[in-house]
Amino acid sequence: MITTSTLTSDPSFDAAASRSALLRARLDDPALRAGLRVLTGDRPTGPLHIGHYLASLQSRVELQNKGIDSFILIADYQVITDRDSVGAIRQNVMGCVLDYLAAGIDPQRSTIFTHSAVPALGQLMLPFLSLVTDAELRRNPTVKDELAATDGRPLSGLLLTYPVHQAADILFCHANVVPVGRDNLPHVEQARVIARRFNRRYAGGQEVFREPDALLSDAPLVLGLDGRKMSKSRGNSVMLGDSADATAALIRKARTDSERRITFEPDRRPEVASMLTTAALFRGETPDEIADRIGDGGAALLKQVVIDAVNDGLADHRRRRAELAADPAYLSEVLREGNERARVIADATLATVRQVMGMTY
Ligand code: TRP
């Protein structure tokens, strides 16, 4: 199932991939699901797009519908790891809530919450910070990538310690299932290390924190319409809140190539391949099947096929989204309740931490 592990020889990736495969088997078996808790999160830097929908929202809903206890974090403090301002934070956070609910997240079964509303989560970072070295954090591939993407911007303390923050996100609620793409594995590894060290160093070997496992996505990576990573500033992705007309206009003006015959060749024709993948995921078919159907229809037909696939695939989501958007008081209520649930759990975890560390006065 996880074939990417054979492409490189990275022993820690291989170990994580085989744990992920075991975990997937456990998630698929109703008799083995007890004791699993999922935590996932988004950084609310802007509206969610079809990449979020295809790569994470749908699988969150599936996990929830399998009856797995689920936590969804809107990581608002993480927004300022690599930028100077929080931006339109309230709008972006409420937009996440809107898309979660429209996609089928049920706030009775899944806990939706924000960093900033859970102070005890932040406080857990203090003992956790004592368990990592700065060299270790500087080696973290995600920190390195983030830093490289910020054009020589100085490394802030928050960006450097971001893996520790993320470990607190996972460990505060004792989540043991963390759905991530391969690029996010280092975070989960760091959380495992922190759990292990905490238990050994401060809890006399008692298991205060369990080691989480990554659940590696088996969905193909969804790239933007231009074959590059989706980003709002590149204008290469369809936002979940876009109208059907805006979606059609965006896809029509996307660049392709001049070959009439449409084929799925990701290396040679990245834009065409990315469009085919998008249509395929929304239609539940393979990119080759879609390409064969288009045949010699050229870019115009390809675009029409993609437009229809996206607009049909998102029709229900958009209808529910519009209905929910008309009731902002309900959205606030969902978030307030989620925050309250997360606070109760974080307070209890922090109380245990203080107690095992002897800090009860
Ligand atoms: N870093 C994740 C992202 O950029 C968001 C996130 C924050 C997260 N905390 C998390 C993901 C904990 C998984 C677990 O999308």
XYZ file of C-alpha atoms in Angstrom, residues 163-330:
168
model
C 7.809 21.304 16.249
C 7.546 21.480 20.051
C 4.372 23.503 19.791
C 2.989 20.944 17.416
C 4.009 18.152 19.792
C 1.971 19.889 22.502
C -0.980 20.029 20.058
C -0.828 16.275 19.708
C 0.132 15.252 23.236
C -2.198 17.490 25.263
C -5.204 15.389 24.217
C -3.292 12.078 24.086
C -3.963 11.716 20.381
C -2.303 8.648 18.903
C -3.347 9.004 15.265
C -1.986 11.981 13.341
C -2.932 12.032 9.644
C -0.123 13.758 7.749
C 1.617 13.866 4.418
C 5.192 12.618 4.211
C 6.543 16.157 4.571
C 4.959 16.454 8.004
C 6.457 13.266 9.428
C 9.241 15.058 11.309
C 6.604 16.710 13.511
C 5.163 13.418 14.543
C 8.660 12.015 15.136
C 9.420 14.995 17.368
C 6.225 14.410 19.341
C 7.200 10.755 19.833
C 10.608 11.760 21.121
C 9.135 14.327 23.505
C 6.586 11.828 24.876
C 9.317 9.238 25.439
C 11.696 11.688 27.110
C 8.984 13.176 29.290
C 7.925 9.765 30.552
C 11.509 8.746 31.266
C 12.868 11.986 32.672
C 9.964 13.464 34.598
C 7.573 10.582 35.214
C 9.884 7.789 36.342
C 8.984 5.684 33.308
C 5.239 5.963 33.871
C 3.358 6.449 30.568
C 1.941 9.955 31.024
C 2.128 10.523 27.273
C 1.657 7.836 24.645
C 3.671 7.980 21.463
C 1.530 9.086 18.527
C 1.723 7.475 15.103
C 1.518 9.234 11.782
C -1.242 8.051 9.516
C 0.318 8.578 6.122
C -2.092 9.649 3.466
C -2.503 7.228 0.565
C -4.130 9.876 -1.626
C -1.932 11.217 -4.421
C -0.538 14.674 -3.893
C -2.869 17.270 -5.374
C -0.968 20.074 -7.041
C -2.236 23.393 -8.305
C -3.554 23.944 -11.830
C -0.027 24.828 -12.927
C 1.476 21.609 -11.547
C 3.108 23.457 -8.644
C 2.211 23.489 -4.949
C -1.186 25.075 -4.374
C -1.020 28.564 -2.998
C -3.408 31.413 -2.761
C -0.854 33.942 -3.974
C -0.142 31.897 -7.129
C -3.863 31.845 -7.939
C -3.453 28.206 -8.970
C -6.130 26.583 -6.861
C -9.895 26.591 -6.525
C -11.119 27.767 -3.134
C -13.950 25.786 -1.567
C -15.931 28.988 -1.206
C -15.525 30.019 -4.864
C -18.648 30.030 -7.010
C -19.073 27.609 -9.920
C -18.541 30.530 -12.315
C -15.362 31.701 -10.624
C -14.108 28.096 -10.727
C -14.786 27.876 -14.463
C -13.041 31.192 -15.103
C -9.960 30.178 -13.088
C -9.614 26.818 -14.807
C -10.185 28.321 -18.268
C -7.326 30.747 -17.878
C -4.896 28.147 -16.528
C -1.864 27.446 -18.712
C -1.593 24.083 -20.444
C 0.369 23.057 -23.541
C -0.406 22.927 -27.250
C -0.510 19.153 -27.772
C -3.972 18.106 -28.842
C -3.778 14.583 -27.495
C -4.300 14.591 -23.744
C -2.025 12.165 -21.904
C -1.102 11.680 -18.261
C 2.644 12.361 -18.084
C 3.401 14.148 -14.814
C 7.086 14.790 -15.565
C 6.742 16.006 -19.142
C 3.313 17.703 -18.858
C 2.899 18.793 -15.235
C -0.005 21.217 -15.828
C -2.048 18.720 -17.832
C -1.255 15.945 -15.341
C -2.317 18.067 -12.411
C -5.637 18.902 -14.057
C -6.230 15.245 -14.879
C -5.443 14.255 -11.272
C -7.871 16.852 -9.945
C -10.685 15.631 -12.207
C -9.841 12.008 -11.411
C -10.026 12.536 -7.655
C -13.377 14.278 -7.865
C -14.743 11.575 -10.216
C -13.210 8.582 -8.415
C -11.397 7.495 -11.569
C -7.744 7.312 -12.604
C -6.040 10.165 -14.490
C -5.400 7.803 -17.403
C -9.084 6.973 -17.714
C -9.946 10.660 -17.881
C -7.151 11.304 -20.402
C -8.337 8.443 -22.633
C -11.827 9.830 -22.667
C -10.621 13.274 -23.713
C -8.342 11.775 -26.358
C -7.632 14.362 -29.056
C -10.006 16.916 -27.567
C -7.141 19.226 -26.606
C -6.874 21.747 -23.792
C -10.368 23.180 -24.255
C -12.079 19.851 -23.652
C -9.659 18.982 -20.827
C -10.593 22.220 -19.091
C -14.302 21.620 -19.516
C -13.909 18.121 -18.041
C -12.022 19.523 -15.057
C -14.521 22.352 -14.541
C -17.437 19.890 -14.536
C -15.660 17.446 -12.220
C -14.814 20.139 -9.679
C -18.169 21.899 -9.827
C -20.161 18.638 -9.638
C -17.902 17.321 -6.868
C -18.274 20.484 -4.800
C -21.957 21.214 -5.450
C -23.200 19.725 -2.151
C -20.331 21.197 -0.191
C -21.020 24.659 -1.589
C -24.737 24.440 -0.966
C -24.195 23.480 2.691
C -21.471 26.097 2.996
C -23.832 28.851 1.827
C -26.546 27.696 4.250
C -24.133 27.601 7.180
C -22.604 30.963 6.290
C -26.014 32.513 6.854
C -25.818 31.543 10.537
C -22.591 32.983 12.012
C -23.939 32.643 15.562
C -24.085 28.880 15.089
